[in-house]
Coordinates of C-alpha atoms in Angstrom, one line a residue:
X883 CA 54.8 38.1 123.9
X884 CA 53.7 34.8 125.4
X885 CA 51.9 31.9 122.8
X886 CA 49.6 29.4 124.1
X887 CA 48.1 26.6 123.3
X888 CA 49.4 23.2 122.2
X889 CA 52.3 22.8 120.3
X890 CA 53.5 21.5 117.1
X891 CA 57.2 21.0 117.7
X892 CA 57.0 17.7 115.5
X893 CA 54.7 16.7 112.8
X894 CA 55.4 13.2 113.6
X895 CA 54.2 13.4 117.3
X896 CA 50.7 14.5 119.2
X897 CA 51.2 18.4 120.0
X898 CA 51.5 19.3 123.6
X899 CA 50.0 21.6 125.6
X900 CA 52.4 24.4 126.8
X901 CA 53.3 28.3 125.9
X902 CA 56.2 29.9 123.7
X903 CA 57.3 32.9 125.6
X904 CA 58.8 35.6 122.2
X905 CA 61.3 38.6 122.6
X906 CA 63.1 40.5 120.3
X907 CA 62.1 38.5 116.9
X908 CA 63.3 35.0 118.4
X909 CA 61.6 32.2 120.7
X910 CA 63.4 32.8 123.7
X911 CA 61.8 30.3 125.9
X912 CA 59.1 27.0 124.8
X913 CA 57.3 25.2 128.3
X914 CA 55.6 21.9 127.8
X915 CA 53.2 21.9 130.4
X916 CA 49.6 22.2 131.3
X917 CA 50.2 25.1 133.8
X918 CA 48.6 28.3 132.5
X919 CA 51.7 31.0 131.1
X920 CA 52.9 33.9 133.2
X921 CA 50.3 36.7 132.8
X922 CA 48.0 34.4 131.0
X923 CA 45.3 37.7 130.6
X924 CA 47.7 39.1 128.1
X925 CA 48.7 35.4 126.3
X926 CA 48.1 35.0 122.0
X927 CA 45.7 31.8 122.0
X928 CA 44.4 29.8 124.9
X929 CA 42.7 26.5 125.2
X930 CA 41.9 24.8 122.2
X931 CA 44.5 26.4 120.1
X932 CA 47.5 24.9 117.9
X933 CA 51.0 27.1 118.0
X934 CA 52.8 25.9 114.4
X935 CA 55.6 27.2 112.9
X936 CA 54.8 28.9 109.4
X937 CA 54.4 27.4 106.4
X938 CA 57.6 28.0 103.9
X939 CA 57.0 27.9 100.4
X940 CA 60.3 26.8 98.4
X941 CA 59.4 28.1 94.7
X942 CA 57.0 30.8 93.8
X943 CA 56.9 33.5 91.6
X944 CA 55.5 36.9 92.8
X945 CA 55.2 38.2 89.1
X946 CA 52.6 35.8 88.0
X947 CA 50.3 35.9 91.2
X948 CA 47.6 38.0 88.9
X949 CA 48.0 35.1 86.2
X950 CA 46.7 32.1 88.1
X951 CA 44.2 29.6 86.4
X952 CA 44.9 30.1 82.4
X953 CA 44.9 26.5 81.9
X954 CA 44.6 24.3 78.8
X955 CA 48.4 25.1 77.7
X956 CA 51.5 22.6 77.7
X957 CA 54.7 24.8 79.7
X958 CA 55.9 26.1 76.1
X959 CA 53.1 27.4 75.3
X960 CA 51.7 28.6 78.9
X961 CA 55.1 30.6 79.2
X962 CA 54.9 32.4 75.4
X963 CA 50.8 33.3 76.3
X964 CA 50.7 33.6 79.5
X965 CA 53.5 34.5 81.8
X966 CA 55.6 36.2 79.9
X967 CA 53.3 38.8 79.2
X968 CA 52.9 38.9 83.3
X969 CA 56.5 39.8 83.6
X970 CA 56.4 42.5 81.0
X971 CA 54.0 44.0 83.0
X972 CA 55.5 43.6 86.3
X973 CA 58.3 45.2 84.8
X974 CA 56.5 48.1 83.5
X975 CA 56.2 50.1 86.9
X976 CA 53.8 47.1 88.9
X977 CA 56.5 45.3 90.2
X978 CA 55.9 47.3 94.2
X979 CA 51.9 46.7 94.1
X980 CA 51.9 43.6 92.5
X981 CA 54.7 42.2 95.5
X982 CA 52.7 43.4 98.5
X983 CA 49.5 41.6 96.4
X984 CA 51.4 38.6 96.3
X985 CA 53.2 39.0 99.9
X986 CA 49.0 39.2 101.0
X987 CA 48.5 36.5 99.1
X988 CA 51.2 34.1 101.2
X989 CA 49.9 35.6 104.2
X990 CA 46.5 35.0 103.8
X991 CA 47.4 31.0 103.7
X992 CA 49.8 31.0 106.5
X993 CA 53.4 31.2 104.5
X994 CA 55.7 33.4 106.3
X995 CA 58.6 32.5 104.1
X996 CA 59.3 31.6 100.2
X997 CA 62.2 31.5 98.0
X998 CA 61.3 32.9 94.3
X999 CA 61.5 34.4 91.0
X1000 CA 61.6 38.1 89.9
X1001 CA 61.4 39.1 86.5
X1002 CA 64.4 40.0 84.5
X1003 CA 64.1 43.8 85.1
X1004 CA 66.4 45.6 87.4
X1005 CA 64.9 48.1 88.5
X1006 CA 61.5 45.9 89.1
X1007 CA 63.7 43.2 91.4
X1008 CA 64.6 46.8 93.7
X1009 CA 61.6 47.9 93.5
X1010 CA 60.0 44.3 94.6
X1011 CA 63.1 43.9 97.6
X1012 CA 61.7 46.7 99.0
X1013 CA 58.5 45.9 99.0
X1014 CA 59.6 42.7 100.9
X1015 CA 61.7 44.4 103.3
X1016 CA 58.2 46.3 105.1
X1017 CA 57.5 45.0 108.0
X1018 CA 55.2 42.1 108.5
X1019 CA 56.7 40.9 105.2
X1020 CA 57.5 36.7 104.7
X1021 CA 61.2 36.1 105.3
X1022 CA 62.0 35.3 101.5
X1023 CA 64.9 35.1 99.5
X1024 CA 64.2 36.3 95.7
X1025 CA 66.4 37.0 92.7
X1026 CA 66.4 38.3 89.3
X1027 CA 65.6 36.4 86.6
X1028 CA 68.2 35.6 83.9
X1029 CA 67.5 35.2 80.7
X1030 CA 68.7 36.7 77.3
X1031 CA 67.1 34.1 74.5
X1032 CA 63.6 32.2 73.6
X1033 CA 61.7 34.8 75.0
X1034 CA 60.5 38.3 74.3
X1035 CA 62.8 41.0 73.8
X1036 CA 61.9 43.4 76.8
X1037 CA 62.6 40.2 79.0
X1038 CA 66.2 39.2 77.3
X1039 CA 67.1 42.9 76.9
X1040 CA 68.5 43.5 80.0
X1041 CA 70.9 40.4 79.9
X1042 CA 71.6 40.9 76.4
X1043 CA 72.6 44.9 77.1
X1044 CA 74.7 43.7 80.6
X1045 CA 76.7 41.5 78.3
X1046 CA 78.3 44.7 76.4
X1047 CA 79.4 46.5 79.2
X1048 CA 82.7 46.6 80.1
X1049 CA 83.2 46.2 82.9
X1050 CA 79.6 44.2 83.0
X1051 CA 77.0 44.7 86.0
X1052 CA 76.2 41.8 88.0
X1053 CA 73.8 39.1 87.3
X1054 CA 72.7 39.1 91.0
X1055 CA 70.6 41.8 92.3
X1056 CA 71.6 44.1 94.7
X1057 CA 72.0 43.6 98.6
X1058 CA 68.9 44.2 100.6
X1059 CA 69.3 45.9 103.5
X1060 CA 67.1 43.9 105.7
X1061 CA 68.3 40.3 107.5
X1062 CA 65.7 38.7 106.3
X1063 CA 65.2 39.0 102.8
X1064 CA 68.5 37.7 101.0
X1065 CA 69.3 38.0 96.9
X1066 CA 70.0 34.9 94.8
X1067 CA 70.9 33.8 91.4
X1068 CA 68.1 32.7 89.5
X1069 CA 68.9 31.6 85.7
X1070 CA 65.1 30.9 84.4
X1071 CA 65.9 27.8 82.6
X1072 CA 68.8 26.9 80.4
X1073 CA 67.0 26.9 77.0
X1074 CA 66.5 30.7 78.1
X1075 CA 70.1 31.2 78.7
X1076 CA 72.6 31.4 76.7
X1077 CA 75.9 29.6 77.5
X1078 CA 78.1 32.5 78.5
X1079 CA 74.8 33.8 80.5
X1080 CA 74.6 30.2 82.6
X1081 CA 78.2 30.9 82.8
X1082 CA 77.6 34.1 84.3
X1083 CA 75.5 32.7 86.8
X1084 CA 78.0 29.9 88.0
X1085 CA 80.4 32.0 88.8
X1086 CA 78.6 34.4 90.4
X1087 CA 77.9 31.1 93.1
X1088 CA 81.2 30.4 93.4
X1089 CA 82.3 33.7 93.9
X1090 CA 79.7 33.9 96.7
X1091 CA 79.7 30.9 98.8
X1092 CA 76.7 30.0 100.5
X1093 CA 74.1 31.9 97.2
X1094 CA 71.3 30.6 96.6
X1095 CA 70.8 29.0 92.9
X1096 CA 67.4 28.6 91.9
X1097 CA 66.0 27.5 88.6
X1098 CA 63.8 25.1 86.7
X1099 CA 64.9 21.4 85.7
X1100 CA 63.3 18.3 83.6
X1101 CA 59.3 19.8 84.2
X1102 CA 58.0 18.2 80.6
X1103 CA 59.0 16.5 77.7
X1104 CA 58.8 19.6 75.3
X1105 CA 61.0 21.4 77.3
X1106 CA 63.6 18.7 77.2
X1107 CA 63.3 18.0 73.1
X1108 CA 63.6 22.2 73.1
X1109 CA 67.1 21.4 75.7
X1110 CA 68.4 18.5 73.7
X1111 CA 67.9 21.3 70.5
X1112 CA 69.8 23.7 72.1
X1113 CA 72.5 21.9 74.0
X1114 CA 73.0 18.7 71.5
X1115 CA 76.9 18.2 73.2
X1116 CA 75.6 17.6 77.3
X1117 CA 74.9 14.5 77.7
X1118 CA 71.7 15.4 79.9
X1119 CA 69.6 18.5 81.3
X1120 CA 71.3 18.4 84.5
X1121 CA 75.0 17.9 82.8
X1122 CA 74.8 21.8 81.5
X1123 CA 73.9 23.2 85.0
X1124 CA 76.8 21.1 86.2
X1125 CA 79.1 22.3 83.5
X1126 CA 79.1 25.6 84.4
X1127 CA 79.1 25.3 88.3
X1128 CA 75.7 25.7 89.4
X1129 CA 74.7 22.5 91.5
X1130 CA 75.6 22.5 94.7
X1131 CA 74.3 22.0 98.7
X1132 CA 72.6 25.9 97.8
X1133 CA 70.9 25.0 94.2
X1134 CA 67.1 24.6 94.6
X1135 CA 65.8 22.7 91.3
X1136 CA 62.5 23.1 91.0
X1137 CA 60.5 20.3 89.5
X1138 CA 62.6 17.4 88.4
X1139 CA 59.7 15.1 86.8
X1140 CA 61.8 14.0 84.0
X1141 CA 65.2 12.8 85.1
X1142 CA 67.3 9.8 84.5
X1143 CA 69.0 7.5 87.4
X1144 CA 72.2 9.2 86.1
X1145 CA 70.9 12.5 86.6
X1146 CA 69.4 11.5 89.4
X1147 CA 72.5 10.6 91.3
X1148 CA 74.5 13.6 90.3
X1149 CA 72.5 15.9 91.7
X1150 CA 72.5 13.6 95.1
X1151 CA 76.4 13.8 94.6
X1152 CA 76.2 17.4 94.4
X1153 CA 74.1 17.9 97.7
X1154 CA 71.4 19.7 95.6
X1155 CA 67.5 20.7 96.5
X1156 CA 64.8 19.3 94.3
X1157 CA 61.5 21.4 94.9
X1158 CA 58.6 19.2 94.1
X1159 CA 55.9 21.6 92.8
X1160 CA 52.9 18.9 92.6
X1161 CA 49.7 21.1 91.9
X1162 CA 51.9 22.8 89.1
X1163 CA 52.9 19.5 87.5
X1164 CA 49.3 18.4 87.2
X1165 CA 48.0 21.6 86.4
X1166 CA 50.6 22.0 83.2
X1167 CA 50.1 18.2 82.3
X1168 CA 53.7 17.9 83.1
X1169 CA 53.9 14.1 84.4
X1170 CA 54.0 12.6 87.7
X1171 CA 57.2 13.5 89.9
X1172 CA 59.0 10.0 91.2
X1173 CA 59.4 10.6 94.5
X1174 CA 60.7 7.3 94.7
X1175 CA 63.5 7.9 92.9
X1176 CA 64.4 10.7 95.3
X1177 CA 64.3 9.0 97.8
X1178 CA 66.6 5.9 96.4
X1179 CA 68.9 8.3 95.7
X1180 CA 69.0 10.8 99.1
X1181 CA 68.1 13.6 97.3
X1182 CA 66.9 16.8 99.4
X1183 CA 63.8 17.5 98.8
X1184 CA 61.3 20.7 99.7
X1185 CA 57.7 21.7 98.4
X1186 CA 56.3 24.8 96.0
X1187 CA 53.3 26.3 94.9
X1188 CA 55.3 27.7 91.7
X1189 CA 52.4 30.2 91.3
X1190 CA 51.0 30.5 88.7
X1191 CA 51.5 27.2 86.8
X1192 CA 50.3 26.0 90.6
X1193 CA 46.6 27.6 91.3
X1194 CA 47.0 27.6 94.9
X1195 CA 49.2 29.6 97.0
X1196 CA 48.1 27.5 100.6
X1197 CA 51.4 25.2 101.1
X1198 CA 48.7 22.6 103.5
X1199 CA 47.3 21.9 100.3
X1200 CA 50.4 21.6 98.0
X1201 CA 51.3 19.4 100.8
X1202 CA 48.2 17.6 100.2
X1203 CA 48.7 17.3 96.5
X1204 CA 52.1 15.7 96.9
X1205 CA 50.6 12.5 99.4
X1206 CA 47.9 12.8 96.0
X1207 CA 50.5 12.6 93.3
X1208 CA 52.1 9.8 95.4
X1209 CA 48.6 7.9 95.4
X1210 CA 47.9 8.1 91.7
X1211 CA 51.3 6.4 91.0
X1212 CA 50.8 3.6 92.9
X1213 CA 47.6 3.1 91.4
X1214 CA 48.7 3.8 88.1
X1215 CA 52.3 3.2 86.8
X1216 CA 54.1 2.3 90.3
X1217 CA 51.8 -0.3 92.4
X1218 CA 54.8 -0.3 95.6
X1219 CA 55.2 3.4 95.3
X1220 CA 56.0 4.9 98.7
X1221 CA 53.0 7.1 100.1
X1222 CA 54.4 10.6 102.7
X1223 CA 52.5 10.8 105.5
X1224 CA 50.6 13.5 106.4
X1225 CA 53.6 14.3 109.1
X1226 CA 55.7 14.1 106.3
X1227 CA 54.6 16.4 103.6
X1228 CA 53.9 18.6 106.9
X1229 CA 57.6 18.7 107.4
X1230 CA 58.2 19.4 104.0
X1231 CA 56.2 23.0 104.2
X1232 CA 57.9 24.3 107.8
X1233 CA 61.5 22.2 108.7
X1234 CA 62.3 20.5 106.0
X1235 CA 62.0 23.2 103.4
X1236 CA 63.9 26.1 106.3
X1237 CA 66.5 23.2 106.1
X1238 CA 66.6 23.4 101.8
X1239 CA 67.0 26.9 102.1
X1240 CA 69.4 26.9 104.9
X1241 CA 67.3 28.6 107.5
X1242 CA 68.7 26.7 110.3
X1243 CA 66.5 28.8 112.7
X1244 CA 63.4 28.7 110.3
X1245 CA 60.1 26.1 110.5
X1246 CA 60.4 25.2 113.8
X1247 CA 59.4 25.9 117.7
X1248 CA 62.8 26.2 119.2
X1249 CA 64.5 28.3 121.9
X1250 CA 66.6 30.4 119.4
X1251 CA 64.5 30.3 116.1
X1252 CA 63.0 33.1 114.2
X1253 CA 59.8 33.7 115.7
X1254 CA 57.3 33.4 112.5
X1255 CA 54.9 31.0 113.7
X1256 CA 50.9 30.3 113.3
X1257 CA 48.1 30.3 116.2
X1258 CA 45.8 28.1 114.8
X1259 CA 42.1 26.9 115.6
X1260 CA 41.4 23.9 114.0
X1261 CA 37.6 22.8 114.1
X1262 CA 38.2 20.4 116.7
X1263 CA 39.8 19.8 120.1
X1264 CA 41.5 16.4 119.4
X1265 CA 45.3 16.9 119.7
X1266 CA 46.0 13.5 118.3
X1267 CA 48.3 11.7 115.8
X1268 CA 45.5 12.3 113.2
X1269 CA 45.4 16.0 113.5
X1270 CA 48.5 17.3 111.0
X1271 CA 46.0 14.7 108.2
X1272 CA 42.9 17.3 109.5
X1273 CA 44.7 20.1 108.5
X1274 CA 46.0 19.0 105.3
X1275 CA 43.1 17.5 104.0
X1276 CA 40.6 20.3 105.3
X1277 CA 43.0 23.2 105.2
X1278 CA 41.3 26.7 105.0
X1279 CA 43.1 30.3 106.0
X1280 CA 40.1 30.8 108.2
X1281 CA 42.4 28.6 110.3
X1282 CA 44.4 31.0 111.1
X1283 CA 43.9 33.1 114.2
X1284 CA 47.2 34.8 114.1
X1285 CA 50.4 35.3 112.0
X1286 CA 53.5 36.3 114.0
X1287 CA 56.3 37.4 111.8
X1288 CA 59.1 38.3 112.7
X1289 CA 58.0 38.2 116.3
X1290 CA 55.0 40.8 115.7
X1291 CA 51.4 40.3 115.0
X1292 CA 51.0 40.8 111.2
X1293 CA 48.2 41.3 109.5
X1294 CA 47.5 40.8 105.7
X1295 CA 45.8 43.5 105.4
X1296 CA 48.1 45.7 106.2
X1297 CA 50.8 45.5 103.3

């Protein structure tokens, strides 16, 4: 299979014309040139045409897809009303349809690869895997939720009934068999987690080098009073996840709005991910995440939708509403607040948040690299350094001409 078109190999530079030659799942060759590609007849895309990798999203959650838009609530309150009944459901037999709804969902907008949430049900997390692991799926890595207090009791039963069993059952899902969806440990939050549950969860990372951790940090000031409640001897949020071994170079920490300089630099010392979720933060009233104060401190960084508290599952425009969030603070509260670009909140969806994840062959046109890429047809021929900012700010899935996915043609509708 032969791309053409111009390329987007960097976000930071005009695209170039040339092709992307694709075998076995991988980019086996990429030619700049303006030459036409071998067997050009047969070629995905042609003149006026943009080859991009996919778009990455690093923190969703498939379960509350259906549950997008039920504004008006603080987080407390969204998560007693709102999502947690959409996990009870999920769990109740949905958990297959409702993935291949969300998985159309990413495609729709151009992600071919997320990292996310289950629900706390074990047999809904199998049945979900499975649904990722059908061809044409995102590449995705996905874990069960822990969680055994401050929520319902069909979501903390399933922790609450491992923690009996002698010997007890993991906390981490089990394997998939496919290479390209992977299992992580995902403890909700710690006010939903008990301490021997978060210690669960720590060591099941250090008993498995390289698993992902994903979970939630520091996204509003209720949920901190509820922490400071809960856990009145850590000194700070972050201190408990540290405590029991779960921040490290593999920990995604999805939003972070609320942190302290001396939280701020342990989780720089401990090589951590911070996922900035920006349309979820504004959509909860959450506050205004400091990018500043990431970047001061050299702290990773990547970009979610975190459906549903985000309404909007197309990463170009979560992209767009982090240069926004950026904006408003340096007209509001921070007047020399630094401002992304739109190259780099573009890296941020593709490179940058494969990096985060540690998809060394993800979000990029490489010889080698997993071949999940985007033939795109923006509205107008002019490859210049202004055309990632198009995108972003005009971003529509009509876009998209074709999603490869694992280097096949894949088709949303189709899941």
């Amino acid at each position: 299979m032969i791309l053409h078109g111009h390329l987007l190999t960097d976000p930071f530079a005009r695209p170039s014309p040339g092709w992307v030659r694709v075998a076995d799942g991988r980019i086996a060759e990429v030619r700049i040139t303006g030459e036409s590609p071998p067997g050009d007849d047969e070629a995905i895309g042609g003149p006026g045409r943009l080859i991009s990798p996919g778009f990455i999203d690093a923190h969703t959650h498939p379960p509350q897809f259906g549950a997008v838009g039920c504004d008006g609530l603080p987080l407390l309150d969204w998560l007693e009303r709102v999502v947690y009944p959409a996990e009870s459901w999920w769990g109740r037999g949905a958990a297959g349809p409702m993935m291949r709804a969300a998985v159309r969902s990413m495609l729709t907008e151009g992600t071919l690869g997320f990292a996310g949430f289950l629900t706390s049900h074990g047999r809904a997390a199998r049945e979900a895997i499975a649904a990722l692991e059908r061809p044409g799926s995102p590449r995705a890595v996905v874990g069960r939720v822990a969680m055994d207090r401050e929520a319902p009791d069909d979501l903390t039963a399933e922790d609450r009934w491992r923690a009996g069993q002698q010997p007890a059952p993991s906390v981490v899902a089990a394997d998939s068999t496919s290479r390209r969806v992977k299992v992580s440990v995902n403890p909700r939050f710690a006010p939903a987690c008990s301490e021997e549950l978060l210690a669960e969860c720590g060591w099941a990372a250090r008993d498995r080098p390289g698993l992902i951790v994903q979970t939630h940090l520091a996204e509003s000031p209720d949920e901190l009073a509820l922490v400071r409640r809960l856990f009145p001897d850590d000194e700070h949020y972050t201190a408990i996840y540290d405590r029991f071994g779960l921040l490290g170079p593999s920990t995604l920490l999805a939003h972070g709005v609320h942190l302290s300089d001396v939280e701020w630099r342990l989780i720089a010392q401990r090589g951590c991910v911070v996922v900035h979720c920006p349309t979820a933060n504004v959509f909860l009233g959450a506050g205004l995440f400091d990018l500043d104060a990431a970047r001061a401190h050299g702290v990773r960084l990547a970009l979610g939708s975190d459906i549903a508290a985000g309404p909007d599952a197309a990463m170009p425009r979560v992209a767009r509403a982090m240069i926004e969030t950026a904006k408003t603070r340096r007209l509001t509260v921070a007047p020399g607040a630094h401002v992304p670009s739109p190259a780099e909140a573009w890296s941020l969806i593709t490179r940058g948040a494969a990096d985060a994840l540690g998809w060394a062959d993800a979000g990029r046109i490489e010889v080698g690299a997993a071949a999940d890429l985007l033939v795109l047809r923006p509205p107008d021929s002019w490859f210049d350094e202004h055309l990632v900012g198009r995108l972003i700010y005009g971003w529509s899935p009509g876009l998209i001409e074709q999603r490869i996915v694992d280097g096949r043609p894949a088709d949303p509708a189709t899941i």
